[in-house]
Short mmCIF file of C-alpha atoms and ligand atoms in Angstrom, two decimals:
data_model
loop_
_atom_site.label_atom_id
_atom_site.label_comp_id
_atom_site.label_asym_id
_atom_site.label_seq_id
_atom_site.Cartn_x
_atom_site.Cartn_y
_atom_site.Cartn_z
CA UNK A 1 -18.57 0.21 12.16
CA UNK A 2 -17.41 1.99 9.07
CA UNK A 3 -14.35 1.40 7.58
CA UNK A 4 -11.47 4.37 7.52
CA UNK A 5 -9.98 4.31 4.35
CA UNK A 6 -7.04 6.38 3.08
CA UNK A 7 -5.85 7.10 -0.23
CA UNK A 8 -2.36 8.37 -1.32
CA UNK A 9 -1.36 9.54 -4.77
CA UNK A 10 1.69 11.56 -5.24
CA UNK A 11 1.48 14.76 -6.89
CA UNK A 12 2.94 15.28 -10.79
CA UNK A 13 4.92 12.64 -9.82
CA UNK A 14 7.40 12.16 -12.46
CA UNK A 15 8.01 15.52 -12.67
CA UNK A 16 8.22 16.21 -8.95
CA UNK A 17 11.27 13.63 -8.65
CA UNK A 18 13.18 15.94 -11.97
CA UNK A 19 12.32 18.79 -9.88
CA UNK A 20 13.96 17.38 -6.83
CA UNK A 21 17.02 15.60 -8.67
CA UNK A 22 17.45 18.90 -10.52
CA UNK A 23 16.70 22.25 -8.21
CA UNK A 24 17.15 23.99 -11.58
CA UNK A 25 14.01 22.75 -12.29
CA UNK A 26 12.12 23.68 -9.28
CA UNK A 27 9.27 26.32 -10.34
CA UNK A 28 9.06 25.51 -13.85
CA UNK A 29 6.98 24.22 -16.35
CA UNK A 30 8.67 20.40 -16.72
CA UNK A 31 7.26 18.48 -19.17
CA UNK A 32 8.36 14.23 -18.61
CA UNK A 33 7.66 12.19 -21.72
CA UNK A 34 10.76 12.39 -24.32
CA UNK A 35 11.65 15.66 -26.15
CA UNK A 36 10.73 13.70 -29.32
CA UNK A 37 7.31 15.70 -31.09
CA UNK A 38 5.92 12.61 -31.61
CA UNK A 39 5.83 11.65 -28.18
CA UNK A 40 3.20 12.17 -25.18
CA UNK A 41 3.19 13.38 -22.29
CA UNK A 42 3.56 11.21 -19.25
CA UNK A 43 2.60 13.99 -16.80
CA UNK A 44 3.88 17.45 -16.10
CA UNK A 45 4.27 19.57 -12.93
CA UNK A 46 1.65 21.83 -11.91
CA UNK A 47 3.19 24.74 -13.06
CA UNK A 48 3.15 23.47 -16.67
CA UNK A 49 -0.33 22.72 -15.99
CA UNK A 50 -1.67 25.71 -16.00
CA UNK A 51 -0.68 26.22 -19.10
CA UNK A 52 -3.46 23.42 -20.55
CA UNK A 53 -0.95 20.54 -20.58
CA UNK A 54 -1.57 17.27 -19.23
CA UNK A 55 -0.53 13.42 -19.42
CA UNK A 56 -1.17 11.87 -22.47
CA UNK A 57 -1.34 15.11 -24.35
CA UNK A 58 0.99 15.05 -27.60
CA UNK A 59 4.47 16.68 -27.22
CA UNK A 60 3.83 18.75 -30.08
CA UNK A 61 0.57 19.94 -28.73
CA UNK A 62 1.99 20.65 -25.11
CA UNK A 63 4.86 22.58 -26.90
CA UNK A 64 2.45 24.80 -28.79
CA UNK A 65 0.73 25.82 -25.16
CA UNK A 66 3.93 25.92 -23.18
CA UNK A 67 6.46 26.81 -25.48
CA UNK A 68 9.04 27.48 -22.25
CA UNK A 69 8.23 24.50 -21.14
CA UNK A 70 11.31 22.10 -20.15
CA UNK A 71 10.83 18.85 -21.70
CA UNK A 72 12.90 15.88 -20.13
CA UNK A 73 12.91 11.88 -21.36
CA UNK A 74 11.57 10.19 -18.35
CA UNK A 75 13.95 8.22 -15.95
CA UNK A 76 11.55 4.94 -14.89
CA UNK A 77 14.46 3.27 -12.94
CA UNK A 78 14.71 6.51 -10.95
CA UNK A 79 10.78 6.37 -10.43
CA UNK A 80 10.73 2.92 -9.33
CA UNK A 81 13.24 3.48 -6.65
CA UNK A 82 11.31 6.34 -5.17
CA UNK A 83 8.22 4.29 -5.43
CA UNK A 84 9.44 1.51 -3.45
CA UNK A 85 10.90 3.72 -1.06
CA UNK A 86 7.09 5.71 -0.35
CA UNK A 87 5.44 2.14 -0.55
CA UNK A 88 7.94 0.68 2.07
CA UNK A 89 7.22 3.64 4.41
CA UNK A 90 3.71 2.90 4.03
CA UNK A 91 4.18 -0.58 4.83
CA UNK A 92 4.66 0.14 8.19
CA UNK A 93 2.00 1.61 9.11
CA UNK A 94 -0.30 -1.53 8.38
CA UNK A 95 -0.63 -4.77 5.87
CA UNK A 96 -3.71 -3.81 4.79
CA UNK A 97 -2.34 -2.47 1.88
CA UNK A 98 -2.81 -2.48 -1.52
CA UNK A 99 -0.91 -0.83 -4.25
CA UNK A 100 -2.33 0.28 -7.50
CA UNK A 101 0.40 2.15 -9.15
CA UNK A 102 3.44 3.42 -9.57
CA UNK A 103 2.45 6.22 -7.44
CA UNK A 104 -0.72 5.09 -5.75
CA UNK A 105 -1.74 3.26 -2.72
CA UNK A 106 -5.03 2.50 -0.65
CA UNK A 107 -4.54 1.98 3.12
CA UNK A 108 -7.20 0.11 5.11
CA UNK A 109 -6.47 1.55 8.78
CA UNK A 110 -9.81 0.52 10.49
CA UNK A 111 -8.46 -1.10 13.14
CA UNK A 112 -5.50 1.00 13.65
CA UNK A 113 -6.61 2.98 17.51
CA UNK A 114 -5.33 6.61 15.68
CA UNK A 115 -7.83 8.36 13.55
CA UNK A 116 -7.46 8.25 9.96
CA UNK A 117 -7.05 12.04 10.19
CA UNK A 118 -4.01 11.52 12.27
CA UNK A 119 -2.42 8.85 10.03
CA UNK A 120 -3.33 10.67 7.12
CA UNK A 121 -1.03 14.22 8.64
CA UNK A 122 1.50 11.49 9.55
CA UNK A 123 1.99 10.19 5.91
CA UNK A 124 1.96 13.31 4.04
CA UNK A 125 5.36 14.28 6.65
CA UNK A 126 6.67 11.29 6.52
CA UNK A 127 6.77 11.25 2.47
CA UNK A 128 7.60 14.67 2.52
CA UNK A 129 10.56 14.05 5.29
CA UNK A 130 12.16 11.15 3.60
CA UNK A 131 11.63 11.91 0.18
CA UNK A 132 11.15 15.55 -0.58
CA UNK A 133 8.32 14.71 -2.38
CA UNK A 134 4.38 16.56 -1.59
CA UNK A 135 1.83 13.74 -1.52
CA UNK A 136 -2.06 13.44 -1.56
CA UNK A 137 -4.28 12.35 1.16
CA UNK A 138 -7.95 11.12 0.92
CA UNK A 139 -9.95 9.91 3.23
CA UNK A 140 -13.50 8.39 3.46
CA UNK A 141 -14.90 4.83 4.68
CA UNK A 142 -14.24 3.20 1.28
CA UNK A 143 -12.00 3.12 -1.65
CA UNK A 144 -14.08 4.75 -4.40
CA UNK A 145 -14.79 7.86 -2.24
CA UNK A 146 -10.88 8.09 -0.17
CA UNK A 147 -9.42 8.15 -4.21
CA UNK A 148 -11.81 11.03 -4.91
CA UNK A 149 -10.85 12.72 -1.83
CA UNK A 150 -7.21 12.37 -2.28
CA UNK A 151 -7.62 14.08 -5.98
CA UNK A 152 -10.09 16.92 -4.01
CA UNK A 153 -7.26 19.33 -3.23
CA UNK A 154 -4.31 18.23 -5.32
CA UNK A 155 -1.49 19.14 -5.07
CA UNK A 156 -0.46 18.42 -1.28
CA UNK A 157 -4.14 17.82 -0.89
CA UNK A 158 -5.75 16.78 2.48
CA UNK A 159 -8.88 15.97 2.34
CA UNK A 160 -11.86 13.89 4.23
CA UNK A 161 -15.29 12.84 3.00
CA UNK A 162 -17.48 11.79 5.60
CA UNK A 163 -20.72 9.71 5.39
CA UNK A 164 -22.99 12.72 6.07
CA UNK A 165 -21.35 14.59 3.46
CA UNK A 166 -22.79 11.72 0.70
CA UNK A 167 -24.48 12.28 -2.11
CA UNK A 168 -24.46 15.98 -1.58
CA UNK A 169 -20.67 16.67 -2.13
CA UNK A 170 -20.61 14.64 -5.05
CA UNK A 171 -23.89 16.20 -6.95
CA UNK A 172 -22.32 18.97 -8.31
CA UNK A 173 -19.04 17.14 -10.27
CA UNK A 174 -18.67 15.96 -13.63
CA UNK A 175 -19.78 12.27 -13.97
CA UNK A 176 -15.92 12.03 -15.45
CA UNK A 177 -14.80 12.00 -11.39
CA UNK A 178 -16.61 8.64 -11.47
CA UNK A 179 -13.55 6.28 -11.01
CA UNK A 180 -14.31 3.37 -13.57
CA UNK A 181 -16.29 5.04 -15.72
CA UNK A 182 -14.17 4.94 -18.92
CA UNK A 183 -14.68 7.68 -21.72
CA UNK A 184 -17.11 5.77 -23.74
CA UNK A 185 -19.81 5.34 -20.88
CA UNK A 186 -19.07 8.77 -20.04
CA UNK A 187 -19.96 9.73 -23.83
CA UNK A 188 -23.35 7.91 -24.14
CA UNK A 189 -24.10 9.14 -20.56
CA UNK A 190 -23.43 12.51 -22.00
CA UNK A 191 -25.53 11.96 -25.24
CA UNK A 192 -28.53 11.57 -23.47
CA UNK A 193 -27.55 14.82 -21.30
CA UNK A 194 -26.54 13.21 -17.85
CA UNK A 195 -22.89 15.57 -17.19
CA UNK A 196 -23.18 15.87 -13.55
CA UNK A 197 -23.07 13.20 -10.99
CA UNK A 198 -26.50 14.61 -9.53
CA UNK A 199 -27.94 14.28 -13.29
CA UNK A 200 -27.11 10.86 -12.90
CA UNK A 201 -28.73 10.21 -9.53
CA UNK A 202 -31.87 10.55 -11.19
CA UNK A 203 -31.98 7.38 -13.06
CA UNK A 204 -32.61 3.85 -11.50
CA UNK A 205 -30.31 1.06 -11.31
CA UNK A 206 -32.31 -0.51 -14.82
CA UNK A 207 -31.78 1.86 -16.79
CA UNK A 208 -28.00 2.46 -16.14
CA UNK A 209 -27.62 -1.57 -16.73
CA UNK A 210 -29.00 -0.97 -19.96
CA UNK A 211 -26.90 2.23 -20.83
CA UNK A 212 -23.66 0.99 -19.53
CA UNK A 213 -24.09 -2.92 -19.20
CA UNK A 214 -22.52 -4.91 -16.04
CA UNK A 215 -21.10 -1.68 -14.42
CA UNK A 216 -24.33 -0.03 -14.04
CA UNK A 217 -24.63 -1.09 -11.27
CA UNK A 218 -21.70 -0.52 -9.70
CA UNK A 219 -21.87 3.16 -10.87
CA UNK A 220 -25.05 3.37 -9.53
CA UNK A 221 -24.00 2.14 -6.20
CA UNK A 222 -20.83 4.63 -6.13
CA UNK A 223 -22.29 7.50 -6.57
CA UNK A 224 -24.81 6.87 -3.31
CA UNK A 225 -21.58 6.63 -1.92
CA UNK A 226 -21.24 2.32 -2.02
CA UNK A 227 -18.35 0.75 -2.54
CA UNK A 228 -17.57 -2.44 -0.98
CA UNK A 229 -14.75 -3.80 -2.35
CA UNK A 230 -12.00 -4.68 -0.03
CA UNK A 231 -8.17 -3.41 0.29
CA UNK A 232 -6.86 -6.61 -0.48
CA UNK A 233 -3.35 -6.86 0.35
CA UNK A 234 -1.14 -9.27 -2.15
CA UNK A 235 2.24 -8.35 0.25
CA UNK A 236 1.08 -10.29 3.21
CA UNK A 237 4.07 -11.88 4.80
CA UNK A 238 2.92 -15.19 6.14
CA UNK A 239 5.86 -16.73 7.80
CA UNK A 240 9.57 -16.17 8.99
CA UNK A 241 12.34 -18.38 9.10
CA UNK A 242 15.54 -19.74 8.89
CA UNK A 243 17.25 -22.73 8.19
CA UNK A 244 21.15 -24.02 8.25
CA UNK A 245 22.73 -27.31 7.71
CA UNK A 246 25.11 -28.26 10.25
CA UNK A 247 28.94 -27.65 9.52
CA UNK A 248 28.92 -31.60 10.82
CA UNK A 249 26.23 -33.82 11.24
CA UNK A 250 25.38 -34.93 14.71
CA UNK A 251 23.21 -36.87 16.67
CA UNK A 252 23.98 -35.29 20.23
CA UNK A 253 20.60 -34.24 21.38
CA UNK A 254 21.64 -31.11 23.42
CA UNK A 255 23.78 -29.55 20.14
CA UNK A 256 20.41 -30.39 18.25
CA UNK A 257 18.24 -28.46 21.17
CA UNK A 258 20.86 -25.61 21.34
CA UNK A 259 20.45 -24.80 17.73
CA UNK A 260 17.13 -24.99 17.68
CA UNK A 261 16.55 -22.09 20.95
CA UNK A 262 19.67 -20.12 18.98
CA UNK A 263 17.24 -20.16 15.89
CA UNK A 264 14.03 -19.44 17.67
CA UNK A 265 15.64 -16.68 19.32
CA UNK A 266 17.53 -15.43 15.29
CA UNK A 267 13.58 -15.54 14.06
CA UNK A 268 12.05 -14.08 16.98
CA UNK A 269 14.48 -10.67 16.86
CA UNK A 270 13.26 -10.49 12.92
CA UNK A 271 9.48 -11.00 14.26
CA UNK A 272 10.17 -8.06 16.41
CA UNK A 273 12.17 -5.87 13.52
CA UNK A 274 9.31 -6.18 11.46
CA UNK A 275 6.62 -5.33 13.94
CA UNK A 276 4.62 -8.79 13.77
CA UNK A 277 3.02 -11.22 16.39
CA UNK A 278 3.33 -14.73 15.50
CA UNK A 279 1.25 -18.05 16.91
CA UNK A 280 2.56 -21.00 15.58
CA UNK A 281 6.29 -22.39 15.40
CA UNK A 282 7.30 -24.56 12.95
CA UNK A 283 10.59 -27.45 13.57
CA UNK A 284 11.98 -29.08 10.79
CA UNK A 285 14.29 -31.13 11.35
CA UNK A 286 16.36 -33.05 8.06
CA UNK A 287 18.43 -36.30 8.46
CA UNK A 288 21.50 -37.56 7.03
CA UNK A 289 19.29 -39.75 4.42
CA UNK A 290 17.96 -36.79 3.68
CA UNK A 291 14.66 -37.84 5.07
CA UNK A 292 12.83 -35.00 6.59
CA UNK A 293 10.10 -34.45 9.50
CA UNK A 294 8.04 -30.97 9.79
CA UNK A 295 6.62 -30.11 13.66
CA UNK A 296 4.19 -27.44 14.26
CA UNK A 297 2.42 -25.96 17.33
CA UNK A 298 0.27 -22.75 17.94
CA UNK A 299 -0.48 -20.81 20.74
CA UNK A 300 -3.84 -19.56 21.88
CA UNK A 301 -2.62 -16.06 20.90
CA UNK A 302 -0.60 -13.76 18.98
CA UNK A 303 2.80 -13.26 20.76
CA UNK A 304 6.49 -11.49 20.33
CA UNK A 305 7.90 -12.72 23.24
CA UNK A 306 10.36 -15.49 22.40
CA UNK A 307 9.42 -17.40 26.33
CA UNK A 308 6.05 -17.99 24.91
CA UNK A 309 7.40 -20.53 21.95
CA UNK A 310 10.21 -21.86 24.17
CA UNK A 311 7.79 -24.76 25.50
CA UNK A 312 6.47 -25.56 22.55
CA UNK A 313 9.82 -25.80 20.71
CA UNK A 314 10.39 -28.25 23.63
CA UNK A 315 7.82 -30.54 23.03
CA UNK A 316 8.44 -30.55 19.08
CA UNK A 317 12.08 -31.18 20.10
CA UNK A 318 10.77 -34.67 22.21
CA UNK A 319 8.24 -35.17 19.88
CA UNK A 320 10.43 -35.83 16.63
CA UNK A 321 11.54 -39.63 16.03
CA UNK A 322 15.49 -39.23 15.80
CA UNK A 323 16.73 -41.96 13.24
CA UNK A 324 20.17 -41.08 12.59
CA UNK A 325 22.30 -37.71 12.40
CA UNK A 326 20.59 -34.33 11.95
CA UNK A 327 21.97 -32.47 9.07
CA UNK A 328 19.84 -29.34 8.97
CA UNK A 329 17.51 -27.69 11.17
CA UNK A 330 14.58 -24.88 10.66
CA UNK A 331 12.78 -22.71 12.79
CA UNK A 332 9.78 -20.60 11.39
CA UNK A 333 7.24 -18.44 13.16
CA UNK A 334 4.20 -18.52 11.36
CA UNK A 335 0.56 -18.08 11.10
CA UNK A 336 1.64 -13.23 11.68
CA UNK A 337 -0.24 -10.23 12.08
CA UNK A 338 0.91 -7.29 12.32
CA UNK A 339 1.20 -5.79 15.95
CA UNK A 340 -0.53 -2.26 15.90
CA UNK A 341 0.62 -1.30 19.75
CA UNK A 342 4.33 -1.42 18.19
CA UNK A 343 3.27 0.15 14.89
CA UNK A 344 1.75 3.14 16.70
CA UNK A 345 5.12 3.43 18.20
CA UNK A 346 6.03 4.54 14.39
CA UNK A 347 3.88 7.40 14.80
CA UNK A 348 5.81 8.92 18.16
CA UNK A 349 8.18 9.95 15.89
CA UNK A 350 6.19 12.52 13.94
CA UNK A 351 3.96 14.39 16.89
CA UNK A 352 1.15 16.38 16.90
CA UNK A 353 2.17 19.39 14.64
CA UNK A 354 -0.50 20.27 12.33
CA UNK A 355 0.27 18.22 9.30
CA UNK A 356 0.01 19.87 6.10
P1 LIG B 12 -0.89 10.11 -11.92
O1 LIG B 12 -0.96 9.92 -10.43
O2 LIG B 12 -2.13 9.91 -12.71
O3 LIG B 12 -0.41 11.59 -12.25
P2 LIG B 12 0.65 12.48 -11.52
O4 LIG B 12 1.17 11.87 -10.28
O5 LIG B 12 1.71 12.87 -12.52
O6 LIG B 12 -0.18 13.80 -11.18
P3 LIG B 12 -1.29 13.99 -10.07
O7 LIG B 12 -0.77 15.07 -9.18
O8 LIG B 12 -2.49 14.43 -10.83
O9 LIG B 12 -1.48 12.70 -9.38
O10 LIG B 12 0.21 9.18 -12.53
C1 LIG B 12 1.42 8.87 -11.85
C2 LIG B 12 2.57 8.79 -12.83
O11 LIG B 12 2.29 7.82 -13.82
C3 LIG B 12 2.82 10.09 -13.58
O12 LIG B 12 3.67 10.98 -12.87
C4 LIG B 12 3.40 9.62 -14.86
C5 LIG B 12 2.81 8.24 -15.09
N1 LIG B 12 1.73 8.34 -16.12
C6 LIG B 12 2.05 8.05 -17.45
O13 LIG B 12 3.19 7.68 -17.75
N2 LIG B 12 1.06 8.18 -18.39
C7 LIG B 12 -0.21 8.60 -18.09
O14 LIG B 12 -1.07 8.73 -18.99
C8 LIG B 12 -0.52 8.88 -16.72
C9 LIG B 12 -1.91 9.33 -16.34
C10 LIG B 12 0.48 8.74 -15.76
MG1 LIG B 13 -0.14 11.03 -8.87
#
């Protein structure tokens, strides 16, 4: 089965959040990157766009095309907080998540039951509801293709490429689309006359290993629309837990056992607040030496429901070896996935409306 990839990038984003903070802004040419002339550009809103300016561009350069232009000293803390805020959201929807800048995310929502069309419409409201901000979608059924999608129809893009639309849609842009292909390839691609990516289609794999050295290949295989690589999430949560040392010590066996079901139930309610299934508990159990044991059981599946673990935190209750007073007990659920029946409940909120 193909994959169903989506792409998110947000649009002029440092200027869209000074054109939010500051409505006085809204409309107009904002340039973010210092007022100093011997500055660059970090990016600009669209309408300063059109006037030729871009990120990266000197100040003094931007200034001599947009003259009107505002130009504001960036505000990175207020950037950052916005950015967590959009990557939070999108948290929700799955793990399979992978964030590649300030601004930028790739979603992996294969096994999600809604179509990536669907979650797609759902993101751009949702970003657009709970931050003001306009957002870019791409879709496609891997990374390389969703990020060219999402920069298709900037900004407040939408847009899908599907596997039937491959090579075709791609044969008429400039091989600078290519996402990895830095400016020197592109320059000794362009020396021998290749400037379009069906130009490029012409040579074999050999000869663009030679050109551009290890990532021949890998341009070779993008542009027939191949691109393996996985969204490889570095946020997975892998366990929840808690843990408290008793105001006294005690030995009593039912105070132990009564603390240990509060805690189960404590860890289970945060299971369920973030949407997970868990399989395996985990006791630990610390003694007044400060010696400590560690318990674990799984069940055959992935479960929410606190009843399932209750007979397995009995048995790791009998199983442990009690030498002397209990001074702290843990409880963690372990071993999560995300549960996608309760994440589609997310999605309720939004409804059908066209989403654009
Ligand atoms: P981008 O997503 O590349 O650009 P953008 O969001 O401003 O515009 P677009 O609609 O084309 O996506 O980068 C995100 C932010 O990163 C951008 O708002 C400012 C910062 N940035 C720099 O500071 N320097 C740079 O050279 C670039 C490219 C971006
Ligand atoms: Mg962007």
């Amino acid at each position: 089965m193909d994959r169903k990839i989506i792409h998110v990038d947000m649009d002029a984003f440092f200027a869209s959040v000074e054109q939010l903070d500051f409505p006085e802004l809204r409309g107009k040419p904002v340039i973010v990157g210092g007022t100093s002339s011997r500055g660059v550009a970090a990016t600009c809103s669209y309408e300063a766009r059109k006037f030729g300016v871009h990120s990266a561009m000197p100040i003094f350069q931007a200034k001599k095309l947009c003259p009107n232009g505002i130009y504001v000293h960036g505000r990175h803390e207020r950037y950052e907080e916005i950015s967590r805020e959009i990557f939070s959201l999108l948290s929700e929807i799955t793990d399979d998540i992978v964030k590649v800048s300030i601004d930028e995310a790739y979603l992996d929502v294969t096994n999600l039951y809604l179509s990536a069309e669907y979650i797609g419409k759902y993101i751009k409201k949702k970003v657009k509801k709970e931050t003001g901000l306009t957002v870019s979608v791409g879709i496609s059924y891997n990374m390389f293709l969703a990020k060219l999608a999402s920069d298709w129809d900037k900004p407040d893009g939408f847009f899908v490429i599907k596997k039937e639309d491959v090579p075709d849609i791609l044969k008429p842009l400039s091989i600078m689309k290519i996402h990895g292909l830095g400016k020197k390839s592109a320059e000794k691609l362009n020396n021998i006359g290749i400037y379009t990516i069906e130009e490029l289609l012409e040579y074999d794999k050999d000869v663009l290993t030679n050109l551009l050295g290890s990532m021949g290949e890998e341009i070779y295989n993008k542009i027939r629309g191949i691109d393996l690589r996985k969204v490889a999430s570095h946020t997975e949560r892998k366990s929840i837990g808690t843990e408290i040392t008793f105001a006294e010590d005690t030995d009593v066996f039912d105070e132990i056992s009564a603390r240990a079901y509060k805690y189960l139930h404590e860890v289970n309610e945060m299971l369920l607040k973030k949407k997970m299934l868990a399989k395996t508990i985990v006791l630990k159990i610390k003694f007044e030496d400060f010696t400590q044991v560690t318990r674990s059981k799984s069940l055959e599946v992935y479960t929410d429901d606190e009843k399932n673990f209750k007979p397995l935190l009995k048995e790791l209750l009998g199983k442990v070896e009690y030498k002397g007073k209990v001074r702290l007990l843990g409880i963690t659920l372990a071993n999560l996935i995300s549960n996608r029946e309760k994440q589609l409940e997310i999605f309720d909120i939004i409804g059908e409306e066209d989403g654009k």
